[in-house]
Coordinates of C-alpha atoms in Angstrom, one line a residue:
Chain U
M1 CA 29.2 7.7 46.0
S2 CA 25.6 8.7 48.0
L3 CA 24.3 6.4 49.8
L4 CA 21.0 5.4 47.9
S5 CA 20.3 6.7 44.1
I6 CA 18.0 6.3 42.1
E7 CA 18.7 5.4 37.8
N8 CA 15.5 6.0 35.6
L9 CA 13.5 4.7 37.6
K10 CA 10.2 3.8 35.6
T11 CA 7.2 2.8 37.2
Y12 CA 4.5 1.5 35.0
F13 CA 0.5 1.4 36.2
H14 CA -1.7 -0.9 34.0
T15 CA -5.2 0.7 34.1
Y16 CA -8.4 0.1 31.9
R17 CA -8.6 2.9 29.7
G18 CA -5.0 2.4 29.1
L19 CA -1.0 2.6 30.4
V20 CA -0.2 5.3 33.0
K21 CA 3.2 5.9 33.1
A22 CA 3.2 7.4 36.6
V23 CA 7.4 8.0 37.7
D24 CA 9.3 8.6 33.7
G25 CA 12.9 7.8 33.7
V26 CA 13.4 9.7 37.7
S27 CA 17.0 9.8 39.0
F28 CA 17.7 10.8 42.0
N29 CA 20.1 10.4 44.8
V30 CA 20.6 10.7 48.1
D31 CA 23.7 11.4 50.5
E32 CA 24.5 9.7 54.2
K33 CA 22.9 12.6 57.0
E34 CA 21.0 14.2 53.5
I35 CA 17.5 15.8 54.5
V36 CA 16.3 15.7 50.5
G37 CA 12.6 17.1 49.5
L38 CA 10.6 15.6 46.4
V39 CA 8.2 18.1 45.7
G40 CA 5.2 18.5 43.3
E41 CA 1.7 18.7 42.9
S42 CA -0.4 15.6 43.6
G43 CA -0.6 12.9 41.0
C44 CA 2.8 13.5 39.9
G45 CA 4.5 10.1 40.7
K46 CA 6.5 11.5 43.6
S47 CA 5.7 8.6 46.6
V48 CA 4.9 6.9 44.0
S49 CA 8.9 7.6 43.1
M50 CA 9.5 6.8 46.8
L51 CA 7.5 3.2 47.3
S52 CA 9.0 2.6 44.1
V53 CA 12.1 2.1 45.8
L54 CA 11.0 -0.2 48.7
Q55 CA 8.7 -2.5 46.1
L56 CA 5.6 -1.3 47.9
I57 CA 4.0 -1.1 44.4
S58 CA 1.2 -3.3 44.3
S59 CA 0.9 -5.6 41.1
P60 CA -1.2 -5.6 39.3
P61 CA -1.4 -2.9 38.6
G62 CA 1.5 -1.3 39.0
E63 CA 4.7 -2.6 37.8
I64 CA 8.4 -0.8 37.8
V65 CA 9.3 -1.8 34.0
G66 CA 13.2 -0.3 34.9
G67 CA 15.7 0.9 36.2
K68 CA 18.5 1.0 39.4
V69 CA 17.8 1.0 42.6
M70 CA 21.4 1.0 44.2
F71 CA 21.7 1.3 47.8
E72 CA 24.5 0.0 49.4
G73 CA 26.9 -1.5 46.4
Q74 CA 23.5 -3.5 45.3
D75 CA 20.6 -3.0 43.1
L76 CA 17.3 -3.3 45.0
L77 CA 15.3 -4.0 41.6
K78 CA 17.1 -7.4 41.2
Y79 CA 14.9 -8.1 44.2
R80 CA 12.0 -9.7 44.0
S81 CA 9.6 -7.5 46.2
K82 CA 8.1 -10.7 49.0
S83 CA 12.0 -12.1 48.9
N84 CA 14.1 -11.5 52.0
M85 CA 16.5 -9.4 50.1
M86 CA 14.2 -6.3 50.4
N87 CA 12.1 -7.8 53.7
S88 CA 15.6 -7.1 55.0
I89 CA 15.9 -3.7 54.0
R90 CA 12.3 -2.9 55.1
G91 CA 12.3 -1.3 57.9
A92 CA 15.9 -2.0 59.1
K93 CA 18.2 -0.1 56.0
I94 CA 15.0 1.7 54.4
A95 CA 11.7 3.1 56.8
M96 CA 8.8 4.9 55.6
I97 CA 6.1 7.1 56.9
F98 CA 2.9 7.2 55.2
Q99 CA 0.7 10.4 54.7
E100 CA -2.7 9.5 56.3
P101 CA -1.5 8.5 59.8
M102 CA -5.9 7.3 60.6
T103 CA -5.2 3.8 58.4
S104 CA -2.1 3.4 57.9
L105 CA -2.1 1.7 61.6
N106 CA -3.5 -1.3 62.1
P107 CA -6.4 -0.5 64.2
V108 CA -6.5 -3.7 65.9
L109 CA -3.1 -4.3 67.0
T110 CA -2.1 -2.4 69.9
I111 CA 0.8 -0.1 69.8
G112 CA 3.8 -1.5 71.6
R113 CA 2.7 -4.6 69.3
Q114 CA 3.1 -2.4 66.3
L115 CA 6.7 -1.2 67.8
T116 CA 8.1 -3.9 68.6
E117 CA 7.6 -6.1 65.6
S118 CA 9.4 -4.3 63.1
M119 CA 11.8 -4.6 66.0
E120 CA 12.4 -8.3 67.1
V121 CA 12.2 -8.9 63.7
H122 CA 15.7 -7.1 61.9
L123 CA 16.8 -6.9 65.3
K124 CA 16.0 -10.1 67.2
M125 CA 15.5 -8.5 69.9
T126 CA 13.4 -10.4 72.5
P127 CA 10.0 -9.1 73.4
Q128 CA 10.6 -7.9 77.1
M129 CA 13.9 -5.5 75.4
A130 CA 12.1 -4.5 72.4
R131 CA 8.8 -3.7 75.0
E132 CA 11.7 -1.2 77.2
R133 CA 12.8 0.4 73.8
A134 CA 9.6 1.0 72.8
V135 CA 9.1 2.7 75.9
E136 CA 12.5 4.4 75.3
L137 CA 11.1 5.2 71.9
L138 CA 7.9 6.8 72.7
R139 CA 9.1 8.6 74.7
L140 CA 11.9 10.3 72.2
V141 CA 8.9 11.3 70.1
G142 CA 7.0 12.7 72.4
I143 CA 4.3 10.6 73.6
P144 CA 3.9 10.9 77.2
D145 CA 2.8 8.3 79.7
A146 CA 4.5 6.2 76.8
K147 CA 4.5 2.8 79.6
R148 CA 1.3 2.7 80.0
R149 CA 0.2 3.8 76.2
L150 CA 1.9 0.5 74.3
D151 CA -1.0 -0.9 75.8
A152 CA -3.3 1.3 73.8
Y153 CA -5.0 1.1 70.4
P154 CA -4.4 3.6 67.9
H155 CA -8.0 4.8 67.8
Q156 CA -7.1 5.8 71.1
F157 CA -4.5 8.1 69.5
S158 CA -4.7 11.6 67.5
G159 CA -3.9 12.2 64.2
G160 CA -0.7 13.9 65.6
M161 CA -0.2 11.1 68.0
R162 CA -0.3 8.0 65.5
Q163 CA 2.2 10.8 63.4
R164 CA 4.6 10.3 66.0
M165 CA 4.1 6.7 66.7
M166 CA 4.7 5.8 62.8
I167 CA 8.2 7.9 63.4
G168 CA 9.3 6.2 66.5
I169 CA 7.7 2.8 64.5
A170 CA 9.9 4.1 61.5
L171 CA 13.1 4.7 63.5
S172 CA 12.9 2.6 65.8
C173 CA 15.2 -0.4 63.8
N174 CA 17.8 2.8 63.1
P175 CA 17.7 3.3 59.6
K176 CA 20.3 4.6 57.5
I177 CA 17.1 6.3 55.3
L178 CA 13.9 7.9 56.3
I179 CA 11.5 8.3 53.7
A180 CA 7.8 10.6 54.8
D181 CA 5.9 10.7 52.0
E182 CA 3.9 13.7 53.1
P183 CA 4.1 13.1 56.7
T184 CA 2.2 15.9 57.2
T185 CA -0.5 16.7 55.2
A186 CA -3.6 15.2 57.6
V187 CA -2.6 17.1 60.6
D188 CA -3.1 20.1 61.2
V189 CA -0.5 22.7 60.7
T190 CA 0.2 23.6 64.6
T191 CA 0.8 19.6 63.9
Q192 CA 2.6 19.9 60.5
A193 CA 5.5 22.2 61.9
Q194 CA 6.0 20.2 65.8
L195 CA 5.7 17.3 63.9
L196 CA 8.4 17.7 61.0
E197 CA 10.6 19.6 64.3
L198 CA 10.4 15.7 65.4
M199 CA 11.6 14.5 62.1
R200 CA 14.7 16.6 62.0
D201 CA 15.6 16.0 65.9
M202 CA 15.2 12.3 65.1
V203 CA 17.1 12.5 62.0
D204 CA 20.2 14.0 63.8
R205 CA 20.2 12.0 66.4
F206 CA 19.8 9.0 64.5
N207 CA 22.1 10.3 61.6
T208 CA 19.7 8.8 59.8
A209 CA 19.1 10.7 55.9
L210 CA 15.8 12.5 55.2
I211 CA 13.4 12.3 52.2
I212 CA 10.2 14.3 53.0
V213 CA 7.8 14.0 49.4
T214 CA 5.1 17.1 49.8
H215 CA 4.4 19.2 48.2
N216 CA 4.4 22.3 50.3
L217 CA 7.1 24.3 49.8
G218 CA 7.0 25.8 52.5
V219 CA 8.4 22.2 54.5
V220 CA 10.7 21.9 51.7
A221 CA 12.5 26.0 52.5
R222 CA 12.7 25.1 56.1
Y223 CA 14.5 21.6 55.7
A224 CA 15.3 20.3 53.0
E225 CA 19.2 20.6 51.8
R226 CA 18.5 19.9 47.8
I227 CA 15.0 20.0 46.7
Y228 CA 14.0 17.8 43.1
V229 CA 10.6 19.6 42.3
M230 CA 8.7 16.4 40.5
Y231 CA 6.0 17.5 37.5
S232 CA 4.2 14.6 35.7
G233 CA 6.2 12.0 36.2
R234 CA 9.9 13.2 36.3
I235 CA 12.4 15.5 37.8
V236 CA 12.3 18.6 36.2
E237 CA 14.0 20.7 37.9
S238 CA 16.9 19.4 41.1
G239 CA 19.8 21.7 43.1
L240 CA 20.6 23.3 46.6
A241 CA 17.4 24.6 48.3
D242 CA 19.1 27.7 48.0
E243 CA 19.6 27.7 44.0
I244 CA 15.3 26.4 43.4
F245 CA 14.9 28.9 46.0
L246 CA 16.8 32.3 44.4
E247 CA 16.9 31.0 40.9
P248 CA 14.5 28.7 39.6
R249 CA 14.3 28.3 35.9
H250 CA 12.5 25.7 34.7
P251 CA 8.8 27.2 34.1
Y252 CA 7.3 24.8 37.0
T253 CA 9.2 25.2 39.2
I254 CA 9.6 29.6 38.7
G255 CA 4.6 29.1 38.3
L256 CA 5.0 27.3 41.7
L257 CA 7.2 29.6 43.9
K258 CA 5.0 32.6 42.5
C259 CA 2.0 31.3 44.3
V260 CA 3.1 31.0 47.1
P261 CA 2.7 33.5 49.2
Q262 CA 5.7 35.1 51.2
L263 CA 6.1 36.6 54.4
G264 CA 6.4 40.5 55.2
E265 CA 4.7 41.0 51.6
T266 CA 1.1 43.0 50.6
R267 CA -1.1 42.4 48.2
Q268 CA -0.7 45.6 46.7
E269 CA 2.8 43.9 45.9
R270 CA 3.1 40.8 44.7
R271 CA -0.4 39.4 43.4
L272 CA 0.0 35.3 44.1
E273 CA 0.0 33.8 40.2
P274 CA -1.7 30.8 40.2
I275 CA -0.9 28.5 37.1
K276 CA -3.0 28.8 34.8
G277 CA -4.4 24.6 33.6
L278 CA -4.5 21.7 34.9
P279 CA -1.5 18.9 35.7
P280 CA -1.8 16.5 32.3
N281 CA -3.9 13.3 31.9
L282 CA -0.5 10.3 32.8
I283 CA -2.4 8.3 29.9
N284 CA -1.1 8.1 26.6
M285 CA 0.9 10.9 27.6
P286 CA 2.8 13.0 23.9
P287 CA 5.8 12.5 24.2
N288 CA 6.6 16.6 24.2
C289 CA 7.5 18.7 27.9
A290 CA 4.2 17.7 29.5
F291 CA 4.2 21.2 30.9
L292 CA 3.8 22.9 27.5
P293 CA 0.9 23.2 27.9
R294 CA 1.1 25.6 30.9
C295 CA 3.8 27.3 29.9
N296 CA 4.3 30.6 29.2
Y297 CA 8.0 30.6 27.9
A298 CA 7.2 28.0 25.6
I299 CA 8.9 28.3 22.2
D300 CA 8.2 26.1 19.0
R301 CA 11.0 23.6 20.1
C302 CA 9.4 22.9 22.3
N303 CA 6.7 20.7 20.4
L304 CA 8.8 19.7 18.4
E305 CA 10.8 17.4 20.2
P306 CA 11.1 15.1 22.9
W307 CA 11.1 16.5 26.4
P308 CA 15.1 17.2 27.3
S309 CA 16.5 15.7 29.8
L310 CA 18.1 17.1 33.5
K311 CA 21.1 19.5 31.4
H312 CA 23.8 21.4 34.0
V313 CA 23.6 24.5 35.1
G314 CA 26.1 25.5 37.6
G315 CA 26.1 24.2 41.6
R316 CA 23.8 21.4 42.1
H317 CA 21.7 22.7 39.7
Y318 CA 19.0 20.7 37.5
V319 CA 16.7 21.2 34.7
A320 CA 14.9 19.5 32.1
C321 CA 14.2 22.5 29.9
F322 CA 15.0 23.7 26.4
R323 CA 14.7 27.9 27.2
E324 CA 17.5 29.0 29.1
I325 CA 15.1 31.3 31.7
L326 CA 17.4 33.6 34.4
E327 CA 13.9 34.3 37.3
K328 CA 16.0 36.3 40.3
S329 CA 13.5 35.7 42.7
Chain W
M1 CA -20.8 -5.4 79.0
T2 CA -22.4 -7.1 81.8
S3 CA -25.0 -4.6 81.6
Y4 CA -24.9 -4.7 77.0
I5 CA -25.3 -9.0 77.9
I6 CA -28.7 -8.3 79.7
R7 CA -29.5 -5.5 78.2
R8 CA -28.7 -8.0 74.8
L9 CA -30.8 -11.2 77.1
F10 CA -33.8 -9.5 77.7
M11 CA -34.1 -8.1 73.6
G12 CA -33.0 -12.1 73.1
V13 CA -36.5 -13.1 75.2
V14 CA -38.9 -10.3 73.2
V15 CA -37.9 -12.2 70.0
I16 CA -38.5 -15.6 71.4
F17 CA -41.8 -14.1 73.7
I18 CA -42.8 -12.8 69.5
V19 CA -41.4 -16.5 67.8
T20 CA -43.6 -17.8 69.9
V21 CA -46.6 -16.2 69.4
I22 CA -45.9 -16.0 65.3
V23 CA -45.4 -20.2 65.7
F24 CA -49.2 -20.5 67.6
L25 CA -51.2 -18.5 65.5
F26 CA -49.9 -20.0 62.3
I27 CA -49.7 -23.5 62.3
R28 CA -53.2 -22.9 63.7
L29 CA -54.4 -21.3 60.5
L30 CA -54.0 -24.2 59.3
P31 CA -57.0 -26.3 57.4
G32 CA -57.8 -29.3 59.4
D33 CA -57.7 -30.9 62.6
P34 CA -54.7 -32.6 64.2
L35 CA -57.1 -34.8 65.8
T36 CA -58.5 -36.2 62.7
I37 CA -55.3 -37.3 62.2
Y38 CA -54.6 -38.4 65.5
L39 CA -57.4 -41.0 65.0
N40 CA -56.6 -41.9 61.4
K41 CA -53.5 -43.8 62.4
T42 CA -55.3 -45.1 64.7
D43 CA -58.3 -46.2 63.1
M44 CA -61.0 -44.9 65.1
Q45 CA -62.5 -43.5 63.2
Q46 CA -66.2 -44.4 64.5
L47 CA -66.2 -42.9 67.0
T48 CA -68.9 -40.6 68.7
E49 CA -69.1 -36.9 69.0
E50 CA -68.9 -37.0 73.2
Q51 CA -66.2 -39.1 72.6
L52 CA -64.3 -36.6 71.1
Q53 CA -65.1 -34.3 72.5
E54 CA -63.6 -35.5 75.1
L55 CA -59.7 -36.1 73.0
R56 CA -60.1 -32.6 72.2
V57 CA -60.3 -32.3 76.1
K58 CA -57.6 -34.2 76.8
F59 CA -55.2 -32.0 74.4
G60 CA -56.4 -28.8 75.4
L61 CA -57.8 -28.6 72.0
E62 CA -61.8 -27.3 73.2
K63 CA -60.3 -24.0 74.9
S64 CA -59.9 -20.5 73.6
L65 CA -57.3 -19.4 71.2
P66 CA -55.2 -17.3 74.1
M67 CA -56.3 -19.9 77.0
Q68 CA -54.5 -22.5 74.1
Y69 CA -51.9 -20.0 74.4
I70 CA -51.1 -18.9 78.1
D71 CA -52.3 -23.6 79.2
W72 CA -48.6 -23.5 76.6
M73 CA -46.9 -21.0 78.4
A74 CA -47.1 -22.2 81.3
G75 CA -46.8 -25.8 80.7
L76 CA -43.3 -23.9 79.3
F77 CA -42.5 -22.8 82.8
K78 CA -43.2 -25.6 84.7
G79 CA -40.5 -27.1 82.2
D80 CA -43.9 -29.4 80.9
M81 CA -43.5 -28.7 76.8
G82 CA -47.4 -30.0 76.6
Q83 CA -48.4 -33.6 75.0
S84 CA -48.0 -35.3 71.0
I85 CA -50.8 -35.7 69.6
Y86 CA -50.4 -37.6 67.3
Y87 CA -47.6 -39.3 69.7
D88 CA -49.6 -39.0 71.9
I89 CA -46.8 -38.6 74.6
D90 CA -44.5 -36.2 76.7
V91 CA -43.3 -33.5 74.2
R92 CA -40.1 -33.6 76.0
I93 CA -39.4 -37.4 75.0
L94 CA -39.1 -36.5 71.9
M95 CA -37.4 -33.8 71.9
T96 CA -34.2 -35.5 73.7
E97 CA -34.5 -38.2 72.4
R98 CA -34.0 -36.1 68.3
M99 CA -32.2 -33.2 70.7
P100 CA -29.4 -34.8 70.7
V101 CA -29.0 -36.4 66.5
T102 CA -29.2 -32.9 65.0
L103 CA -27.5 -31.3 67.4
Y104 CA -24.1 -34.2 66.7
L105 CA -24.9 -33.4 63.0
G106 CA -25.4 -29.2 63.4
A107 CA -22.5 -28.9 65.2
L108 CA -20.1 -31.4 63.0
A109 CA -22.2 -28.7 59.8
F110 CA -21.1 -25.0 62.1
V111 CA -16.9 -26.6 62.8
I112 CA -16.5 -28.3 59.3
S113 CA -18.2 -25.1 57.9
G114 CA -16.0 -22.7 59.9
V115 CA -13.1 -23.7 59.3
L116 CA -13.2 -25.2 56.2
G117 CA -14.7 -22.3 54.5
I118 CA -11.4 -19.5 56.4
A119 CA -9.5 -21.7 55.4
F120 CA -10.3 -22.1 51.4
G121 CA -10.8 -17.7 51.8
V122 CA -7.6 -17.3 53.1
I123 CA -5.8 -19.1 50.7
C124 CA -7.9 -18.3 47.7
A125 CA -7.4 -14.0 48.6
L126 CA -3.1 -15.0 49.3
K127 CA -3.4 -16.8 45.3
R128 CA -5.9 -14.3 44.4
G129 CA -6.0 -15.4 40.4
T130 CA -4.1 -18.5 40.1
W131 CA -5.4 -21.4 38.8
L132 CA -6.5 -22.3 43.0
D133 CA -8.2 -19.3 43.6
T134 CA -10.6 -19.4 40.4
L135 CA -11.4 -23.9 40.6
V136 CA -12.0 -22.7 44.9
T137 CA -13.9 -19.3 44.1
L138 CA -16.4 -21.6 41.1
L139 CA -16.6 -24.6 43.2
A140 CA -17.9 -22.1 45.7
N141 CA -19.9 -20.1 43.9
I142 CA -21.8 -23.7 42.6
G143 CA -22.0 -24.1 45.9
V144 CA -23.9 -21.8 47.0
T145 CA -26.4 -21.6 45.0
M146 CA -26.8 -25.8 44.2
P147 CA -30.3 -26.3 47.3
S148 CA -28.2 -28.1 49.6
F149 CA -30.7 -31.9 49.6
W150 CA -30.6 -31.7 46.0
V151 CA -27.1 -32.4 46.2
G152 CA -28.3 -34.8 49.0
I153 CA -30.4 -37.2 46.7
I154 CA -27.7 -37.1 43.7
L155 CA -24.9 -37.8 46.3
I156 CA -27.4 -40.7 48.0
Y157 CA -27.3 -41.3 44.1
I158 CA -24.2 -41.4 42.9
L159 CA -22.8 -42.7 45.7
S160 CA -25.1 -45.1 47.2
V161 CA -26.6 -46.1 44.7
K162 CA -23.7 -46.4 41.6
A163 CA -20.7 -46.4 43.9
G164 CA -22.3 -48.2 47.2
W165 CA -19.1 -47.4 48.5
L166 CA -21.6 -45.1 51.6
P167 CA -25.0 -46.5 53.2
V168 CA -28.1 -45.1 51.7
S169 CA -29.6 -43.7 55.2
G170 CA -30.2 -43.5 58.2
Y171 CA -28.4 -42.7 61.6
I172 CA -27.0 -44.9 65.3
S173 CA -25.5 -43.3 67.6
P174 CA -21.6 -42.8 67.9
F175 CA -21.6 -44.7 70.9
E176 CA -23.4 -47.1 68.9
D177 CA -21.1 -48.0 67.0
F178 CA -18.5 -45.0 65.9
W179 CA -17.0 -46.3 62.6
E180 CA -21.0 -46.6 61.4
S181 CA -22.0 -44.0 62.4
T182 CA -19.5 -42.1 60.6
R183 CA -20.0 -43.5 57.4
R184 CA -23.6 -42.6 57.7
I185 CA -23.2 -39.1 58.4
I186 CA -21.3 -38.1 56.1
M187 CA -23.7 -37.2 53.5
P188 CA -26.1 -35.6 55.4
V189 CA -23.3 -33.4 56.8
T190 CA -22.3 -33.1 53.7
C191 CA -25.1 -31.3 52.7
L192 CA -25.3 -29.8 55.7
A193 CA -22.2 -27.5 55.8
L194 CA -22.1 -27.0 52.0
F195 CA -23.7 -23.5 51.4
P196 CA -22.2 -22.3 54.5
V197 CA -18.9 -23.5 53.2
A198 CA -19.1 -21.9 50.0
S199 CA -20.4 -18.9 51.2
L200 CA -17.8 -18.3 54.5
T201 CA -15.2 -18.8 51.3
R202 CA -16.5 -16.4 49.0
L203 CA -17.1 -13.6 52.2
T204 CA -13.4 -14.9 53.6
R205 CA -12.0 -14.1 50.1
S206 CA -13.4 -10.4 49.0
S207 CA -13.0 -9.5 53.1
M208 CA -9.0 -10.5 53.2
L209 CA -8.4 -9.0 48.9
E210 CA -10.1 -5.8 51.0
V211 CA -7.9 -5.4 53.6
I212 CA -5.2 -6.9 51.5
Q213 CA -5.0 -3.6 49.8
Q214 CA -5.4 -1.3 53.9
D215 CA -3.0 1.1 54.4
Y216 CA -2.3 -0.5 57.2
I217 CA -1.0 -3.9 55.4
R218 CA 1.5 -1.1 53.7
T219 CA 2.5 0.0 56.9
A220 CA 3.7 -3.7 57.7
W221 CA 4.9 -4.2 54.7
S222 CA 7.5 -1.6 55.1
K223 CA 8.4 -2.9 58.3
G224 CA 10.3 -5.8 56.7
L225 CA 8.0 -8.9 58.6
K226 CA 8.1 -11.9 56.4
E227 CA 4.4 -12.6 54.4
R228 CA 3.3 -15.3 56.6
L229 CA 3.7 -12.8 59.2
I230 CA 2.0 -10.4 57.5
V231 CA -1.7 -12.7 57.4
S232 CA -0.7 -14.5 60.4
R233 CA -1.4 -11.1 62.3
H234 CA -2.2 -7.4 60.6
T235 CA -4.4 -9.6 58.1
I236 CA -6.4 -12.3 58.9
K237 CA -8.1 -10.6 62.7
N238 CA -9.1 -7.4 59.9
A239 CA -10.4 -9.8 57.2
L240 CA -12.7 -11.9 60.2
I241 CA -15.0 -9.1 61.3
P242 CA -17.5 -9.2 58.7
V243 CA -17.0 -12.6 58.6
I244 CA -18.1 -13.9 61.9
T245 CA -21.4 -12.2 61.6
V246 CA -21.8 -14.8 59.0
I247 CA -21.5 -17.5 60.6
G248 CA -23.6 -16.7 63.2
V249 CA -26.1 -16.4 61.0
Q250 CA -25.0 -19.9 59.8
V251 CA -26.8 -21.7 62.9
A252 CA -30.0 -20.6 61.5
F253 CA -29.5 -21.8 57.3
I254 CA -27.8 -24.8 59.4
F255 CA -30.3 -26.0 62.1
G256 CA -33.2 -24.7 58.7
G257 CA -31.4 -26.9 56.3
S258 CA -31.3 -29.7 58.7
V259 CA -35.3 -29.8 58.5
L260 CA -35.7 -30.9 54.8
I261 CA -31.7 -33.2 55.2
E262 CA -32.5 -35.0 58.0
S263 CA -35.9 -36.0 55.2
V264 CA -34.0 -37.2 52.7
F265 CA -31.8 -39.3 54.2
N266 CA -33.9 -39.8 56.8
I267 CA -32.6 -39.1 59.9
N268 CA -34.8 -39.3 63.0
G269 CA -33.4 -35.2 64.1
I270 CA -35.7 -32.5 65.3
G271 CA -35.7 -31.1 61.3
R272 CA -37.6 -34.4 60.5
L273 CA -39.5 -34.3 63.3
A274 CA -40.8 -30.9 62.7
T275 CA -42.2 -31.5 59.3
Q276 CA -43.8 -34.6 60.3
A277 CA -45.9 -32.0 63.6
V278 CA -46.7 -29.5 61.0
Q279 CA -48.1 -32.5 58.2
N280 CA -49.7 -34.1 61.4
Q281 CA -50.3 -30.5 62.7
D282 CA -48.2 -32.0 65.7
Y283 CA -49.1 -28.1 67.8
Q284 CA -46.8 -28.4 70.5
V285 CA -44.2 -30.1 69.1
V286 CA -43.7 -28.0 66.3
Q287 CA -44.5 -25.4 68.5
A288 CA -42.0 -26.7 70.7
I289 CA -38.8 -27.0 68.1
T290 CA -39.2 -23.5 66.7
L291 CA -38.9 -22.4 70.5
I292 CA -35.8 -24.3 70.5
M293 CA -34.1 -23.2 67.5
A294 CA -34.8 -19.6 67.9
I295 CA -33.1 -20.1 71.3
M296 CA -30.4 -21.7 69.9
V297 CA -30.0 -18.8 67.4
V298 CA -30.5 -15.9 69.8
I299 CA -27.6 -17.6 71.3
A300 CA -25.7 -17.4 68.4
N301 CA -26.2 -14.3 67.6
L302 CA -25.4 -12.1 71.1
I303 CA -22.0 -15.0 71.3
V304 CA -21.4 -13.1 68.1
D305 CA -21.7 -9.5 68.7
I306 CA -19.5 -10.5 72.1
S307 CA -17.1 -12.1 69.5
Y308 CA -16.6 -8.2 67.5
G309 CA -15.0 -7.6 70.4
W310 CA -12.2 -9.9 71.2
L311 CA -12.0 -8.9 67.9
D312 CA -12.3 -5.6 66.6
P313 CA -11.1 -3.4 70.0
R314 CA -12.9 -0.5 68.5
I315 CA -16.5 -1.7 69.0
R316 CA -17.3 -0.5 73.0
Y317 CA -20.1 -2.4 74.7
E318 CA -22.0 0.4 75.8

C-alpha cells in the first residue's frame, strides 16, 4: 500500500468568466522514500493538485469538489481545512516547499522564529530546544554561521539561502512526505543544482518521500524514480523514469521530449521541435482530449469520444491516449 | 537612528516655521481690526484717535508686519506667547487653562479609535463575507461619510433632548466629578472618534485581506499552525504597517475635529478657543494655537516614522 494515494481528485475554481477545472480527476500515488516527479507546463494544475492535498487552496474561489486523498489510512479530504486533523498533518507529516523564495517567508519575523515555530507546535519542543535544533538544521542545509543567522530577517538572505531555509523548515519535524512545488524555478541555475542535490540528500537522510513538481524535464530526469505527466488538469502519462524517457507514449510527452536539447547532440543531428499551439484555456473545456488541437497523431475517434482514461501499457507505465504510439527516443 | 531623528526634528522645525509664517499672514489678511472688536466688547467705542493709538502700541499693532512677526518669534523664544487682545490676558494663561481639556478629549478619541478601528478591521477581515463583516463595513462606510459636527447635533437631539440620558453640553474636569465628567464627554468623544474609527476599520480590513493572500501566510498554513497563531503572529504585524501611517494622520484630524466638536458641545478647550479667536481676530491666540497643534502633529508623525522600524525590519534609517 502506498504512503499517499490521491484518487480522482477534482479541484475547480469558480471565476467570473466561468468554471475552471484546474484539477480534473487526478490519481496519483507515492510510496515511502520514493522520489516522484510531477511534470507539466505552467497552468496545467500541477501546483493546484499538490496544494489540494494539504487543502491550501484559497476558497473561494477554489473548491475541492471530489476525490480522495488517502494518507495513513485516512481520507484527508474528509477533514476541514482548518481542522486540528489537517493542522497535525501539515508540516508534521506532509511538508511543502514553495516556488517563490522571495515571498514565501514572512518579512517581519526572524529566521529563527520561522524555523522553530513548527517544531514548537508539532514536536512540543521548548523554545530553547527548538532553537538548538534550528541551528543544527541550518547547518545541515548549508547555511554558514547558523547561530548568528537565527536573528536575521529573510531580506538579509539571498534567494538560494531562503530556499535552503525553506527546506530546513519543511524537514524540521521529520515529515513522511516533502512536496517541493517548483522549488528551483526562481533561483539561478548553479543554485538550482545545489538545492536539488541538497533536497535529495536531505530526504535520503530523513527517510522522506519527495514529490518534485516542475516544468523542467531535466530536473525529473536526474532525480525522479517515477514520473507523472500532467496536461490541462489531468494525468496523461505515468511510469518509471526510464519508461517515460525511453518509451514515451503520449503525444504530449513525446512533444515535450522533442523540445529538450540533449547533451552531445549537434544542431545538424536533431532540431528542437516546439509543440505547436498554446495550452488550452481551462474555462468551459470540451469533453474530448485537451491536447487534441495540438496533436500530430489525432484520429477521428479523438474527436468523437470523450477524453480517454489511463490504461496500463506494461510495467508501471500508464497512458491516456487512443493511439498505440511507440516511439523509441 | 539618532542622526535620523535629529534630521527629522530639524525638518519638523522647518515645517513649523513655515506654518507660523502662513498663519501669521493669513490671520492678518482677514478684513477688520482686532481692536474694533475688543472695543465693541468693552463699550469703549468713543475713544479718541490718541487713545486708539495707545492701545495699538500696547498690543504691538502699530509696527510693520515683519517687525510684528519678529516680536512674536522673539517672545516665543523667551516662553512668551504674547497678549490676547480680546481677553486682555497672557496667552499662556489661556492655553494652560484650555489645553488640558482638548488633550484629554483628543487622547481618549485617539486611543479609542486606534483600539476599535484595528479590532473591527481585523474581525471583519477574518469574518469576511459574513453578516458581521457586511454590517461593520457598512457602518464604517457611513462613518467616513458623515460630518462629525452633524452627528454631534443628531446625538444631542436623540440622546439628550429626546431621551434625556446625557447632558446636552458642557464639560467638567474628571478630577472634579469623574462620573459627571464621563457622562458629559461621551458624545463629544464619540464624535471625535467616529471618523478615525471608521477609516481605520476600513483600512485595517483591506490591509488584512491583502496580507492574508500573501505567499508567506500560505507557508504558515503549510506548517500546520493554528489559525489564531497565524493571525496574531504572521498577519497582524504585516497588516499594521500601512495602518500606522494613517494613525499618525489621525492626530491632525482629531485636533481639527476638536475645533468643530468643542463648539457644538460648548466645551472650553483650545478648539473652541480657536474658533472664537478667529472670529475676534485675536491674532496672538490664533497663532499660539496653530503653533501648538503644528508641533503636536509633527511629533506624532515622527513617532509614526520611528515605529515603522519596529514593525518592519526591512526599514533602515539612514
